[in-house]
Amino acid sequence: MNDASPRPGERMTGSLGQTAAECLDMIRQLIDDRDEKGTAGIKGTVEYAFWFAPGTWEVCPNGADSAYGRHIKPSDAPCNEDSCKRLAARVAARKARRAQGNPTPAALSAQLARAGFERIAHGRLSAGFRVLKNEGGPATGVRVVWYGEGRRLPLDSEPGRLAEIAEFIRAGGKYAVRYNGGARAEVTARRPAGDPRR
């Protein structure tokens, strides 16, 4: 069993009305569960790190500066917290996009804003573009959509400056753009000349 004893002053209590035997049985089950999972199961807040043997855990750097988000992870291993798993998945998807030559939403959005195109203001219904991930994964690139003034959704009848944006991206020579009018353009890595999506 791991050194799972509560620290002095900490209380381990069960549910209201639970007998002492039921409470001890619950604690045994928790300890057995942690032993079965081993270091791969380490997660939780710093305050409950006493469940795990010293040296098997460390404070996760993703939550180290937050009073509310401080949590632990296995030493020298990826974090098991859901928020860190989601972050790791986003980072992996960005790397996969870059490896395939596709733009990331943040990079293309910044490039278009620097070129003078209006980016949609968060929380406002202003006209502007927005760069989004395509749902087919990193290989499918990104899409640029245009929102009309006062619109919550892009409308093909109001393409705004999307034709200019598509031409600007094409002129850069780095990405292929598929734009047939409307309020949406798809941007991917440049493909061979024979590819119909070029």
PDB file of C-alpha atoms in Angstrom:
ATOM      1  CA  MET A   1       0.000   0.000   0.000  1.00  0.00           C
ATOM      2  CA  ASN A   2       1.187   3.554  -0.733  1.00  0.00           C
ATOM      3  CA  ASP A   3       1.843   5.890   2.169  1.00  0.00           C
ATOM      4  CA  ALA A   4      -1.796   6.905   2.155  1.00  0.00           C
ATOM      5  CA  SER A   5      -2.231   7.982   5.766  1.00  0.00           C
ATOM      6  CA  PRO A   6      -3.878  11.339   6.332  1.00  0.00           C
ATOM      7  CA  ARG A   7      -1.617  14.090   7.582  1.00  0.00           C
ATOM      8  CA  PRO A   8      -1.983  15.149  11.212  1.00  0.00           C
ATOM      9  CA  GLY A   9      -5.055  17.319  11.615  1.00  0.00           C
ATOM     10  CA  GLU A  10      -6.735  15.989   8.437  1.00  0.00           C
ATOM     11  CA  ARG A  11      -9.943  14.038   8.870  1.00  0.00           C
ATOM     12  CA  MET A  12     -11.195  11.236   6.682  1.00  0.00           C
ATOM     13  CA  THR A  13     -14.941  11.012   7.145  1.00  0.00           C
ATOM     14  CA  GLY A  14     -17.610   9.200   5.233  1.00  0.00           C
ATOM     15  CA  SER A  15     -21.144  10.164   4.284  1.00  0.00           C
ATOM     16  CA  LEU A  16     -23.617  11.365   6.874  1.00  0.00           C
ATOM     17  CA  GLY A  17     -24.975   8.387   8.769  1.00  0.00           C
ATOM     18  CA  GLN A  18     -22.181   6.054   7.652  1.00  0.00           C
ATOM     19  CA  THR A  19     -20.881   3.665  10.296  1.00  0.00           C
ATOM     20  CA  ALA A  20     -17.206   3.620  11.228  1.00  0.00           C
ATOM     21  CA  ALA A  21     -16.850   0.205   9.539  1.00  0.00           C
ATOM     22  CA  GLU A  22     -18.434   1.535   6.324  1.00  0.00           C
ATOM     23  CA  CYS A  23     -16.163   4.579   6.395  1.00  0.00           C
ATOM     24  CA  LEU A  24     -13.054   2.409   6.872  1.00  0.00           C
ATOM     25  CA  ASP A  25     -14.202   0.120   4.055  1.00  0.00           C
ATOM     26  CA  MET A  26     -14.618   3.156   1.757  1.00  0.00           C
ATOM     27  CA  ILE A  27     -11.085   4.329   2.606  1.00  0.00           C
ATOM     28  CA  ARG A  28      -9.679   0.825   1.955  1.00  0.00           C
ATOM     29  CA  GLN A  29     -11.392   0.796  -1.445  1.00  0.00           C
ATOM     30  CA  LEU A  30      -9.927   4.208  -2.290  1.00  0.00           C
ATOM     31  CA  ILE A  31      -6.446   3.042  -1.312  1.00  0.00           C
ATOM     32  CA  ASP A  32      -6.838  -0.236  -3.248  1.00  0.00           C
ATOM     33  CA  ASP A  33      -8.042   1.721  -6.290  1.00  0.00           C
ATOM     34  CA  ARG A  34      -5.017   4.027  -6.141  1.00  0.00           C
ATOM     35  CA  ASP A  35      -2.655   1.081  -5.668  1.00  0.00           C
ATOM     36  CA  GLU A  36      -4.183  -0.710  -8.663  1.00  0.00           C
ATOM     37  CA  LYS A  37      -3.838   2.323 -10.937  1.00  0.00           C
ATOM     38  CA  GLY A  38      -0.310   3.047  -9.726  1.00  0.00           C
ATOM     39  CA  THR A  39       1.458   6.218 -10.758  1.00  0.00           C
ATOM     40  CA  ALA A  40      -0.508   6.344 -14.034  1.00  0.00           C
ATOM     41  CA  GLY A  41      -3.624   7.121 -11.991  1.00  0.00           C
ATOM     42  CA  ILE A  42      -2.170  10.098 -10.139  1.00  0.00           C
ATOM     43  CA  LYS A  43      -4.388  13.163 -10.412  1.00  0.00           C
ATOM     44  CA  GLY A  44      -6.209  15.597  -8.175  1.00  0.00           C
ATOM     45  CA  THR A  45      -5.473  18.692  -6.173  1.00  0.00           C
ATOM     46  CA  VAL A  46      -2.321  19.339  -4.196  1.00  0.00           C
ATOM     47  CA  GLU A  47      -4.278  19.094  -0.939  1.00  0.00           C
ATOM     48  CA  TYR A  48      -4.985  15.403  -1.581  1.00  0.00           C
ATOM     49  CA  ALA A  49      -1.466  14.441  -2.664  1.00  0.00           C
ATOM     50  CA  PHE A  50      -1.024  12.613   0.662  1.00  0.00           C
ATOM     51  CA  TRP A  51      -2.753   9.647  -0.995  1.00  0.00           C
ATOM     52  CA  PHE A  52       0.352   9.068  -3.119  1.00  0.00           C
ATOM     53  CA  ALA A  53       3.870   8.037  -2.169  1.00  0.00           C
ATOM     54  CA  PRO A  54       6.432  10.866  -1.981  1.00  0.00           C
ATOM     55  CA  GLY A  55       8.417  11.244  -5.197  1.00  0.00           C
ATOM     56  CA  THR A  56       5.685   9.723  -7.394  1.00  0.00           C
ATOM     57  CA  TRP A  57       3.976  13.060  -8.068  1.00  0.00           C
ATOM     58  CA  GLU A  58       4.762  16.695  -8.820  1.00  0.00           C
ATOM     59  CA  VAL A  59       2.740  19.884  -9.217  1.00  0.00           C
ATOM     60  CA  CYS A  60       1.565  20.195 -12.823  1.00  0.00           C
ATOM     61  CA  PRO A  61       3.128  23.282 -14.441  1.00  0.00           C
ATOM     62  CA  ASN A  62      -0.162  24.075 -16.231  1.00  0.00           C
ATOM     63  CA  GLY A  63      -1.878  24.876 -12.929  1.00  0.00           C
ATOM     64  CA  ALA A  64       1.085  25.783 -10.734  1.00  0.00           C
ATOM     65  CA  ASP A  65       0.369  29.538 -10.619  1.00  0.00           C
ATOM     66  CA  SER A  66      -3.372  29.239 -10.056  1.00  0.00           C
ATOM     67  CA  ALA A  67      -4.865  29.076  -6.580  1.00  0.00           C
ATOM     68  CA  TYR A  68      -7.866  27.168  -7.955  1.00  0.00           C
ATOM     69  CA  GLY A  69      -6.235  25.126 -10.701  1.00  0.00           C
ATOM     70  CA  ARG A  70      -3.242  23.724  -8.768  1.00  0.00           C
ATOM     71  CA  HIS A  71      -3.162  19.997  -9.324  1.00  0.00           C
ATOM     72  CA  ILE A  72      -0.685  17.135  -9.359  1.00  0.00           C
ATOM     73  CA  LYS A  73       0.543  14.757 -12.034  1.00  0.00           C
ATOM     74  CA  PRO A  74       2.797  11.701 -12.107  1.00  0.00           C
ATOM     75  CA  SER A  75       6.480  12.620 -11.914  1.00  0.00           C
ATOM     76  CA  ASP A  76       8.077  12.877 -15.378  1.00  0.00           C
ATOM     77  CA  ALA A  77       4.857  11.808 -17.123  1.00  0.00           C
ATOM     78  CA  PRO A  78       1.870  13.477 -18.847  1.00  0.00           C
ATOM     79  CA  CYS A  79      -0.864  14.928 -16.636  1.00  0.00           C
ATOM     80  CA  ASN A  80      -4.068  12.901 -16.152  1.00  0.00           C
ATOM     81  CA  GLU A  81      -6.386  15.874 -15.561  1.00  0.00           C
ATOM     82  CA  ASP A  82      -9.012  16.340 -18.287  1.00  0.00           C
ATOM     83  CA  SER A  83      -8.071  19.988 -18.895  1.00  0.00           C
ATOM     84  CA  CYS A  84      -4.433  19.032 -19.475  1.00  0.00           C
ATOM     85  CA  LYS A  85      -5.426  16.144 -21.763  1.00  0.00           C
ATOM     86  CA  ARG A  86      -7.514  18.560 -23.858  1.00  0.00           C
ATOM     87  CA  LEU A  87      -4.599  21.011 -23.980  1.00  0.00           C
ATOM     88  CA  ALA A  88      -2.215  18.219 -25.058  1.00  0.00           C
ATOM     89  CA  ALA A  89      -4.671  17.185 -27.812  1.00  0.00           C
ATOM     90  CA  ARG A  90      -4.871  20.782 -29.100  1.00  0.00           C
ATOM     91  CA  VAL A  91      -1.088  21.099 -29.128  1.00  0.00           C
ATOM     92  CA  ALA A  92      -0.764  17.759 -30.972  1.00  0.00           C
ATOM     93  CA  ALA A  93      -3.362  18.861 -33.558  1.00  0.00           C
ATOM     94  CA  ARG A  94      -1.482  22.149 -34.127  1.00  0.00           C
ATOM     95  CA  LYS A  95       1.770  20.224 -34.641  1.00  0.00           C
ATOM     96  CA  ALA A  96       0.043  17.842 -37.064  1.00  0.00           C
ATOM     97  CA  ARG A  97      -1.357  20.808 -39.030  1.00  0.00           C
ATOM     98  CA  ARG A  98       2.085  22.386 -39.256  1.00  0.00           C
ATOM     99  CA  ALA A  99       3.680  19.053 -40.236  1.00  0.00           C
ATOM    100  CA  GLN A 100       1.266  18.798 -43.165  1.00  0.00           C
ATOM    101  CA  GLY A 101       1.893  22.390 -44.126  1.00  0.00           C
ATOM    102  CA  ASN A 102      -1.597  23.566 -43.222  1.00  0.00           C
ATOM    103  CA  PRO A 103      -2.086  26.893 -41.427  1.00  0.00           C
ATOM    104  CA  THR A 104      -3.268  27.049 -37.842  1.00  0.00           C
ATOM    105  CA  PRO A 105      -6.304  29.238 -37.097  1.00  0.00           C
ATOM    106  CA  ALA A 106      -4.302  31.551 -34.827  1.00  0.00           C
ATOM    107  CA  ALA A 107      -1.435  32.078 -37.295  1.00  0.00           C
ATOM    108  CA  LEU A 108      -3.659  32.713 -40.327  1.00  0.00           C
ATOM    109  CA  SER A 109      -5.968  34.957 -38.317  1.00  0.00           C
ATOM    110  CA  ALA A 110      -3.019  37.077 -37.150  1.00  0.00           C
ATOM    111  CA  GLN A 111      -1.657  37.279 -40.711  1.00  0.00           C
ATOM    112  CA  LEU A 112      -5.006  38.485 -42.095  1.00  0.00           C
ATOM    113  CA  ALA A 113      -5.426  41.033 -39.294  1.00  0.00           C
ATOM    114  CA  ARG A 114      -1.924  42.410 -39.966  1.00  0.00           C
ATOM    115  CA  ALA A 115      -2.882  42.760 -43.630  1.00  0.00           C
ATOM    116  CA  GLY A 116      -5.761  45.049 -42.633  1.00  0.00           C
ATOM    117  CA  PHE A 117      -8.749  42.711 -42.846  1.00  0.00           C
ATOM    118  CA  GLU A 118     -11.343  43.207 -40.110  1.00  0.00           C
ATOM    119  CA  ARG A 119     -11.435  40.381 -37.599  1.00  0.00           C
ATOM    120  CA  ILE A 120     -14.784  39.716 -35.946  1.00  0.00           C
ATOM    121  CA  ALA A 121     -14.820  41.281 -32.479  1.00  0.00           C
ATOM    122  CA  HIS A 122     -15.705  38.746 -29.778  1.00  0.00           C
ATOM    123  CA  GLY A 123     -18.922  39.631 -28.023  1.00  0.00           C
ATOM    124  CA  ARG A 124     -19.964  42.108 -30.714  1.00  0.00           C
ATOM    125  CA  LEU A 125     -21.967  41.693 -33.879  1.00  0.00           C
ATOM    126  CA  SER A 126     -19.475  43.524 -36.058  1.00  0.00           C
ATOM    127  CA  ALA A 127     -18.568  42.597 -39.620  1.00  0.00           C
ATOM    128  CA  GLY A 128     -15.355  40.645 -40.056  1.00  0.00           C
ATOM    129  CA  PHE A 129     -13.615  37.347 -40.733  1.00  0.00           C
ATOM    130  CA  ARG A 130     -12.997  34.408 -38.449  1.00  0.00           C
ATOM    131  CA  VAL A 131     -10.599  31.500 -39.019  1.00  0.00           C
ATOM    132  CA  LEU A 132     -11.823  28.112 -37.768  1.00  0.00           C
ATOM    133  CA  LYS A 133     -10.554  24.547 -37.733  1.00  0.00           C
ATOM    134  CA  ASN A 134     -12.216  22.182 -40.170  1.00  0.00           C
ATOM    135  CA  GLU A 135     -13.886  19.238 -38.481  1.00  0.00           C
ATOM    136  CA  GLY A 136     -12.084  16.604 -40.540  1.00  0.00           C
ATOM    137  CA  GLY A 137      -8.883  16.907 -38.526  1.00  0.00           C
ATOM    138  CA  PRO A 138      -5.520  18.529 -39.218  1.00  0.00           C
ATOM    139  CA  ALA A 139      -5.287  17.210 -42.805  1.00  0.00           C
ATOM    140  CA  THR A 140      -8.333  19.253 -43.848  1.00  0.00           C
ATOM    141  CA  GLY A 141      -6.770  22.625 -43.056  1.00  0.00           C
ATOM    142  CA  VAL A 142      -8.889  25.559 -41.888  1.00  0.00           C
ATOM    143  CA  ARG A 143     -11.776  27.651 -43.119  1.00  0.00           C
ATOM    144  CA  VAL A 144     -12.159  31.401 -43.236  1.00  0.00           C
ATOM    145  CA  VAL A 145     -15.702  32.681 -42.822  1.00  0.00           C
ATOM    146  CA  TRP A 146     -17.145  36.182 -43.084  1.00  0.00           C
ATOM    147  CA  TYR A 147     -19.793  37.520 -40.717  1.00  0.00           C
ATOM    148  CA  GLY A 148     -21.918  40.436 -41.900  1.00  0.00           C
ATOM    149  CA  GLU A 149     -22.698  43.384 -39.645  1.00  0.00           C
ATOM    150  CA  GLY A 150     -25.183  42.327 -36.948  1.00  0.00           C
ATOM    151  CA  ARG A 151     -25.080  38.650 -38.015  1.00  0.00           C
ATOM    152  CA  ARG A 152     -24.608  35.734 -35.633  1.00  0.00           C
ATOM    153  CA  LEU A 153     -23.923  33.342 -38.517  1.00  0.00           C
ATOM    154  CA  PRO A 154     -22.113  33.738 -41.847  1.00  0.00           C
ATOM    155  CA  LEU A 155     -24.478  34.104 -44.799  1.00  0.00           C
ATOM    156  CA  ASP A 156     -23.475  33.234 -48.372  1.00  0.00           C
ATOM    157  CA  SER A 157     -25.537  36.210 -49.555  1.00  0.00           C
ATOM    158  CA  GLU A 158     -23.191  38.509 -47.560  1.00  0.00           C
ATOM    159  CA  PRO A 159     -19.626  37.457 -48.446  1.00  0.00           C
ATOM    160  CA  GLY A 160     -18.135  40.793 -47.363  1.00  0.00           C
ATOM    161  CA  ARG A 161     -14.394  40.912 -48.103  1.00  0.00           C
ATOM    162  CA  LEU A 162     -13.948  37.146 -48.387  1.00  0.00           C
ATOM    163  CA  ALA A 163     -13.060  37.265 -52.098  1.00  0.00           C
ATOM    164  CA  GLU A 164     -10.270  39.743 -51.246  1.00  0.00           C
ATOM    165  CA  ILE A 165      -9.105  37.531 -48.399  1.00  0.00           C
ATOM    166  CA  ALA A 166      -9.022  34.455 -50.653  1.00  0.00           C
ATOM    167  CA  GLU A 167      -6.999  36.358 -53.260  1.00  0.00           C
ATOM    168  CA  PHE A 168      -4.605  37.675 -50.605  1.00  0.00           C
ATOM    169  CA  ILE A 169      -3.933  34.144 -49.301  1.00  0.00           C
ATOM    170  CA  ARG A 170      -3.485  32.774 -52.850  1.00  0.00           C
ATOM    171  CA  ALA A 171      -1.062  35.579 -53.709  1.00  0.00           C
ATOM    172  CA  GLY A 172       1.141  34.590 -50.779  1.00  0.00           C
ATOM    173  CA  GLY A 173       1.835  31.318 -52.606  1.00  0.00           C
ATOM    174  CA  LYS A 174       2.066  29.266 -49.417  1.00  0.00           C
ATOM    175  CA  TYR A 175      -1.474  27.874 -49.242  1.00  0.00           C
ATOM    176  CA  ALA A 176      -4.126  26.593 -51.614  1.00  0.00           C
ATOM    177  CA  VAL A 177      -7.540  28.251 -51.340  1.00  0.00           C
ATOM    178  CA  ARG A 178     -10.870  26.829 -52.400  1.00  0.00           C
ATOM    179  CA  TYR A 179     -13.386  29.641 -52.741  1.00  0.00           C
ATOM    180  CA  ASN A 180     -16.435  29.561 -54.974  1.00  0.00           C
ATOM    181  CA  GLY A 181     -18.220  32.619 -53.653  1.00  0.00           C
ATOM    182  CA  GLY A 182     -20.281  32.876 -50.503  1.00  0.00           C
ATOM    183  CA  ALA A 183     -19.133  33.381 -46.931  1.00  0.00           C
ATOM    184  CA  ARG A 184     -16.693  30.473 -46.591  1.00  0.00           C
ATOM    185  CA  ALA A 185     -13.244  29.649 -48.012  1.00  0.00           C
ATOM    186  CA  GLU A 186     -11.132  26.580 -47.270  1.00  0.00           C
ATOM    187  CA  VAL A 187      -7.377  26.948 -46.861  1.00  0.00           C
ATOM    188  CA  THR A 188      -4.960  24.016 -47.000  1.00  0.00           C
ATOM    189  CA  ALA A 189      -1.340  23.308 -47.770  1.00  0.00           C
ATOM    190  CA  ARG A 190      -0.466  23.831 -51.431  1.00  0.00           C
ATOM    191  CA  ARG A 191      -1.069  20.640 -53.369  1.00  0.00           C
ATOM    192  CA  PRO A 192       0.333  19.335 -56.650  1.00  0.00           C
ATOM    193  CA  ALA A 193      -0.919  21.092 -59.794  1.00  0.00           C
ATOM    194  CA  GLY A 194      -3.152  18.159 -60.803  1.00  0.00           C
ATOM    195  CA  ASP A 195      -5.098  18.153 -57.523  1.00  0.00           C
ATOM    196  CA  PRO A 196      -8.630  19.545 -58.133  1.00  0.00           C
ATOM    197  CA  ARG A 197      -8.650  21.217 -54.697  1.00  0.00           C
ATOM    198  CA  ARG A 198      -5.705  23.468 -55.592  1.00  0.00           C
TER     199      ARG A 198
END
